[in-house]
Structure formats: C-alpha cells, structure tokens
Amino acid sequence: MNQTFRALETASSQHRKDDIVVAAVSAFAARTRPARVEADQLEDLILPILPETSETTRRFAAACLSDLPHAPHRLVMRLCQEKADICATLLLRSPVLQDSDLVTLIAQNGVTFARVIARRTAMTKNLRGLLLALGD
C-alpha cells in the first residue's frame, strides 16, 4: 500500500490524477455502508480534478458507482455530463438517478441518452411514458 502512494509522488500530473480517482472510487465502492461524510469527501476530492482525468478513468468511475445505492449524487450527475459511451452504465443501472434526473439528462443530451435510458430495467410508468412519447 505504501508503495502505491509513493508511486503517486513520481507519477506525471495526468497519471497522478487518474490514479487518485481510481483509488478513491475503488475504496468507496468497496465500503458496504459508507457514511454520508465519506460520500461528501469523495465528491470534494474528485469533482475538482475529474475534468483533467482520462476518458478511461471517467468510464471506470462511472462503472464502479453504477450499482451503488449510496453513490454520491453530485458525482453521479457530473459523470452523466460525459458522452453516453462513458456514462452508459450509470444511465442504465444507477439507483441514485431519479426520474427528474433522467428527464433532465435527456433534455440536455438528446436521443442518444434517451436510447440508453430506455434500456433500464427499473423504470417508472411516467418515465416509460415519456420515452414512448419521444418515439425513437
């Protein structure tokens, strides 16, 4: 473990930020019942550096958080601002995303997001109706 942190000291700035996000999200996802303060700390750590990470790292973070009922909402929503191929796992599976979030994401990102969201297994009648009304 100590060697991992020592590697961060010598890694390039780009790789260091990727490593920090991967390590932090992995550690959070491994917690069975993280406290709210831990979710807040994860957001405080990751949100400022997320734009400077690679697409691969952002895709990894989205995948790790996609099934967690305790995933930090602001972080999930921020990851959902990425391209559909990066955040698709969140759009498909995240229990954190409410109907209002999904409708907002469809309004902001269009038919590509609607197609992904339409494949969710858990969906309310209202959301299903909206997706049917879009007719794509």
Short mmCIF file of C-alpha atoms in Angstrom, two decimals:
data_model
loop_
_atom_site.label_atom_id
_atom_site.label_comp_id
_atom_site.label_asym_id
_atom_site.label_seq_id
_atom_site.Cartn_x
_atom_site.Cartn_y
_atom_site.Cartn_z
CA MET A 1 0.00 0.00 0.00
CA ASN A 2 2.79 2.42 0.89
CA GLN A 3 4.42 1.78 -2.49
CA THR A 4 1.19 2.79 -4.24
CA PHE A 5 1.21 6.16 -2.53
CA ARG A 6 4.95 6.58 -3.20
CA ALA A 7 4.26 5.97 -6.89
CA LEU A 8 1.88 8.93 -6.87
CA GLU A 9 4.79 11.19 -5.88
CA THR A 10 6.72 10.38 -9.04
CA ALA A 11 3.87 9.90 -11.50
CA SER A 12 3.16 12.60 -14.04
CA SER A 13 0.43 15.05 -13.10
CA GLN A 14 -2.04 13.48 -15.55
CA HIS A 15 -1.44 9.95 -14.34
CA ARG A 16 -1.49 11.05 -10.70
CA LYS A 17 -5.00 12.46 -11.06
CA ASP A 18 -6.17 9.31 -12.82
CA ASP A 19 -4.62 7.17 -10.08
CA ILE A 20 -6.23 9.26 -7.35
CA VAL A 21 -9.69 8.95 -8.91
CA VAL A 22 -9.35 5.20 -9.50
CA ALA A 23 -8.08 4.60 -5.95
CA ALA A 24 -10.69 6.80 -4.27
CA VAL A 25 -13.65 5.43 -6.22
CA SER A 26 -12.46 1.84 -5.73
CA ALA A 27 -12.08 2.35 -1.98
CA PHE A 28 -15.52 3.98 -1.73
CA ALA A 29 -17.17 1.22 -3.78
CA ALA A 30 -15.60 -1.42 -1.51
CA ARG A 31 -17.32 0.05 1.56
CA THR A 32 -20.51 -1.76 2.50
CA ARG A 33 -22.10 1.21 4.21
CA PRO A 34 -20.14 4.39 3.71
CA ALA A 35 -21.09 7.31 5.92
CA ARG A 36 -22.50 10.45 4.32
CA VAL A 37 -19.30 12.26 5.25
CA GLU A 38 -17.32 9.72 3.19
CA ALA A 39 -19.53 10.37 0.15
CA ASP A 40 -19.02 14.11 0.66
CA GLN A 41 -15.26 13.62 0.92
CA LEU A 42 -15.23 11.57 -2.28
CA GLU A 43 -17.06 14.35 -4.13
CA ASP A 44 -14.77 17.01 -2.66
CA LEU A 45 -11.71 15.07 -3.80
CA ILE A 46 -12.84 14.01 -7.26
CA LEU A 47 -15.08 16.75 -8.67
CA PRO A 48 -12.32 19.37 -8.99
CA ILE A 49 -9.89 17.04 -10.80
CA LEU A 50 -12.35 14.98 -12.84
CA PRO A 51 -12.12 17.17 -15.97
CA GLU A 52 -8.36 16.60 -16.01
CA THR A 53 -8.62 12.81 -15.99
CA SER A 54 -8.72 10.48 -18.97
CA GLU A 55 -11.93 9.17 -20.51
CA THR A 56 -10.88 5.70 -19.39
CA THR A 57 -10.71 6.88 -15.78
CA ARG A 58 -14.10 8.59 -16.00
CA ARG A 59 -15.60 5.46 -17.57
CA PHE A 60 -14.10 3.38 -14.74
CA ALA A 61 -15.56 5.71 -12.10
CA ALA A 62 -18.99 5.55 -13.74
CA ALA A 63 -18.90 1.76 -13.87
CA CYS A 64 -17.79 1.45 -10.23
CA LEU A 65 -20.57 3.74 -9.00
CA SER A 66 -23.33 2.45 -11.28
CA ASP A 67 -24.81 -0.16 -8.93
CA LEU A 68 -24.24 1.61 -5.62
CA PRO A 69 -27.37 2.87 -3.86
CA HIS A 70 -25.13 5.14 -1.77
CA ALA A 71 -23.14 6.67 -4.63
CA PRO A 72 -22.74 10.44 -4.21
CA HIS A 73 -25.48 12.12 -6.25
CA ARG A 74 -23.47 15.17 -7.37
CA LEU A 75 -20.64 12.94 -8.60
CA VAL A 76 -23.06 10.65 -10.43
CA MET A 77 -24.73 13.64 -12.09
CA ARG A 78 -21.35 15.09 -13.05
CA LEU A 79 -20.29 11.80 -14.63
CA CYS A 80 -23.59 11.80 -16.52
CA GLN A 81 -22.48 15.00 -18.23
CA GLU A 82 -19.94 12.92 -20.14
CA LYS A 83 -20.57 11.29 -23.52
CA ALA A 84 -23.01 8.39 -23.47
CA ASP A 85 -20.28 5.79 -24.02
CA ILE A 86 -18.59 6.96 -20.80
CA CYS A 87 -21.65 7.20 -18.55
CA ALA A 88 -23.85 4.48 -20.07
CA THR A 89 -23.52 2.17 -17.06
CA LEU A 90 -24.83 4.92 -14.79
CA LEU A 91 -27.70 5.72 -17.14
CA LEU A 92 -28.62 2.04 -17.32
CA ARG A 93 -28.26 0.97 -13.70
CA SER A 94 -27.77 3.73 -11.16
CA PRO A 95 -30.37 3.60 -8.41
CA VAL A 96 -29.27 7.11 -7.43
CA LEU A 97 -30.77 8.64 -10.58
CA GLN A 98 -34.39 9.67 -10.11
CA ASP A 99 -36.91 10.30 -12.89
CA SER A 100 -36.29 14.03 -12.68
CA ASP A 101 -32.54 13.46 -13.15
CA LEU A 102 -33.11 11.20 -16.14
CA VAL A 103 -35.54 13.64 -17.77
CA THR A 104 -33.03 16.45 -17.28
CA LEU A 105 -30.27 14.34 -18.82
CA ILE A 106 -32.46 13.50 -21.82
CA ALA A 107 -33.35 17.19 -22.27
CA GLN A 108 -29.67 18.17 -22.12
CA ASN A 109 -28.23 15.35 -24.22
CA GLY A 110 -30.97 14.22 -26.56
CA VAL A 111 -31.87 11.00 -28.23
CA THR A 112 -28.58 9.20 -27.56
CA PHE A 113 -29.16 9.38 -23.81
CA ALA A 114 -32.85 8.55 -24.24
CA ARG A 115 -31.94 5.34 -26.08
CA VAL A 116 -29.61 4.25 -23.28
CA ILE A 117 -32.10 5.18 -20.54
CA ALA A 118 -34.85 3.27 -22.38
CA ARG A 119 -32.88 0.08 -21.72
CA ARG A 120 -33.09 0.50 -17.91
CA THR A 121 -34.68 -2.49 -16.22
CA ALA A 122 -36.10 -0.42 -13.36
CA MET A 123 -38.29 2.34 -14.74
CA THR A 124 -41.42 4.13 -13.53
CA LYS A 125 -44.58 4.38 -15.65
CA ASN A 126 -44.05 8.11 -16.06
CA LEU A 127 -40.53 7.70 -17.42
CA ARG A 128 -41.61 4.87 -19.70
CA GLY A 129 -44.42 7.08 -21.00
CA LEU A 130 -42.06 9.93 -21.70
CA LEU A 131 -39.68 7.66 -23.58
CA LEU A 132 -42.54 6.23 -25.64
CA ALA A 133 -43.72 9.76 -26.42
CA LEU A 134 -40.27 10.57 -27.80
CA GLY A 135 -40.94 7.82 -30.33
CA ASP A 136 -37.40 6.88 -31.24
#
